Amino acid sequence: MYLADRSAPAPEGAKTAPARGPVRAPAVASTVLALGAVSMITDISSEMVTAVLPLYLIAGLGLSPLGFGALDGVYNGVSALVQLTGGHLADRVRNHKLIAGIGYGLSALCKPLLLFAHSLGPISVILTLERTGKGLRTAPRDALISLSTPPELQGRAFGVHRAMDTTGALLGPLAAFLILSLTVDGYDAVFGVSACVAVLGVVVLMLFVPSGADPGPTPSAGAAPAAVATTATATVATATTAATARDADRPAPVRLRDALGLLRLPRLRNLAVCAVLLGLTTVSDAFVYLLLQRRTGIGDQWFPLMPLGTAAVFLLLAVPAGALADRIGRRTVFLTGHALLLAGYGLLLWAPAWPALPFLVLALHGMFYAATDGVLPAAVAATVPGELRATGMALVGTGQALARFGCSLAFGAAWTLWGTGPALAAAAAGLLCCAAVAGFVLRPSAPVGAAGHPTHPEPTRTDPARPEPNRPDPTRSP
């Protein structure tokens, strides 16, 4: 929806419609919807592989839990390390779509290679390359979402994207289950269909996602006369003056030193530290599903459907959780999500073997993702200037993913040495302690006057989620 120019006087005697207030812009930008479609298609492809991978490696290739923990950690750790490169490159070349497209393309190229890999070594290399593509695309994609959305709607925008992404996560395991049920060489068929779907995602990205060129800030309805006057003045300016103005407005190149200097921002540093601490005690999805299978005795043929429970709850609650975070504060929703994950760990440890136990655990798992997966990047976006948005998101995302890599290694080792119960109990105790620390670090600060700022990314008057007078407009794309 576009605002029409209503500043021209109406003809004498003409009837005028009653004033209805300013026309509202759409709550979700078209860029967010296009990227959501790309993520949905790509996630169908990725989750088809992810849904069968634990069973394929452990039951098919005989990999031990420790070996799977190491591979799962590498699977996520490589993506984390490459996130920094992807984020910095996107800010440096100022073309987020280009870097994201390279990442999506690399992941798509790796899918058909799984058809020719039937041992642990080649599979590890292929999965490492596929995760490299994911790492390259994550920060530029999230930066595109953030830069196309007003600050006060960041949580909703990320919630919409994550909901569409999760639709793919819902359909991917279902497709894998159907393929395994209908084909003889089930795993190869899953890998082949996954490759075709991944190519489709790249095509949609190239055709429908805008390049991210800076369109300039969108004026509000009350500012329309001033915007028209400014446009008229610019129209009559000389070519020399216009060229000089363009040179003056062109942002300086982003240097690596500028990227590393982001950690000097207190609010971003607090978010990064808390993301790392909580990531160190977040057991990977694959281990959660394996634990749930052993706890309830679910058959192998039903294993690929377990992620559907998580994805369905995530899909239903991602947008409401993001909107709630915009309204009551991202800190509250983020910490509540980890409390729900802790409750899921408790059910796996101590609940009786009820028939409803798998549904309860998967529901809590999905609620955890709905309350954290989109809320964290929305909080990060509120603390980082637009020209370094992708880099800031990559810093926090890298720290969180590396922490989860360490958790996968540690949990796999603990499972091998102590068994599933003690390993999960240690993870639950660690999560409780880290959540308490995060609640303290991200606590609201007392008002200290006009210059004070809260230490948490909640939408208050001093919150970085609202633009400040002397701060670069975070909705402007570099």
Short mmCIF file of N, CA, C and O in Angstrom, two decimals, residues 57 61 63 71 117-128:
data_model
loop_
_atom_site.label_atom_id
_atom_site.label_comp_id
_atom_site.label_asym_id
_atom_site.label_seq_id
_atom_site.Cartn_x
_atom_site.Cartn_y
_atom_site.Cartn_z
N LEU A 57 22.65 -42.17 9.87
CA LEU A 57 24.03 -42.27 10.34
C LEU A 57 24.18 -43.30 11.47
O LEU A 57 25.15 -44.05 11.50
N LEU A 61 24.68 -46.41 9.15
CA LEU A 61 26.15 -46.47 9.07
C LEU A 61 26.80 -46.89 10.38
O LEU A 61 28.02 -47.04 10.43
N LEU A 63 27.08 -45.26 13.32
CA LEU A 63 27.83 -44.22 14.03
C LEU A 63 27.43 -44.21 15.50
O LEU A 63 26.25 -44.36 15.85
N LEU A 71 29.78 -34.92 14.68
CA LEU A 71 29.34 -34.53 13.35
C LEU A 71 28.25 -33.46 13.42
O LEU A 71 28.26 -32.49 12.64
N ALA A 117 27.59 -40.35 -1.89
CA ALA A 117 28.37 -40.51 -0.67
C ALA A 117 27.69 -41.55 0.21
O ALA A 117 26.53 -41.37 0.62
N HIS A 118 28.40 -42.62 0.52
CA HIS A 118 27.83 -43.70 1.32
C HIS A 118 28.74 -44.09 2.49
O HIS A 118 28.62 -45.17 3.02
N SER A 119 29.65 -43.21 2.85
CA SER A 119 30.50 -43.43 4.02
C SER A 119 30.62 -42.13 4.79
O SER A 119 30.28 -41.04 4.29
N LEU A 120 31.12 -42.21 6.02
CA LEU A 120 31.12 -41.07 6.91
C LEU A 120 31.99 -39.93 6.39
O LEU A 120 31.60 -38.75 6.49
N GLY A 121 33.16 -40.24 5.81
CA GLY A 121 34.07 -39.18 5.36
C GLY A 121 33.47 -38.28 4.30
O GLY A 121 33.37 -37.05 4.50
N PRO A 122 33.03 -38.83 3.17
CA PRO A 122 32.41 -37.96 2.14
C PRO A 122 31.16 -37.24 2.64
O PRO A 122 30.94 -36.08 2.28
N ILE A 123 30.35 -37.91 3.45
CA ILE A 123 29.15 -37.25 3.96
C ILE A 123 29.54 -36.06 4.83
O ILE A 123 28.90 -34.99 4.77
N SER A 124 30.58 -36.21 5.64
CA SER A 124 31.02 -35.10 6.49
C SER A 124 31.45 -33.91 5.65
O SER A 124 31.13 -32.75 5.97
N VAL A 125 32.20 -34.16 4.57
CA VAL A 125 32.66 -33.06 3.71
C VAL A 125 31.47 -32.36 3.06
O VAL A 125 31.40 -31.12 3.01
N ILE A 126 30.52 -33.13 2.55
CA ILE A 126 29.36 -32.54 1.88
C ILE A 126 28.53 -31.72 2.85
O ILE A 126 28.09 -30.60 2.55
N LEU A 127 28.30 -32.26 4.05
CA LEU A 127 27.52 -31.52 5.03
C LEU A 127 28.25 -30.25 5.47
O LEU A 127 27.62 -29.22 5.74
N THR A 128 29.58 -30.30 5.53
CA THR A 128 30.35 -29.11 5.88
C THR A 128 30.17 -28.02 4.82
O THR A 128 29.96 -26.84 5.14
#
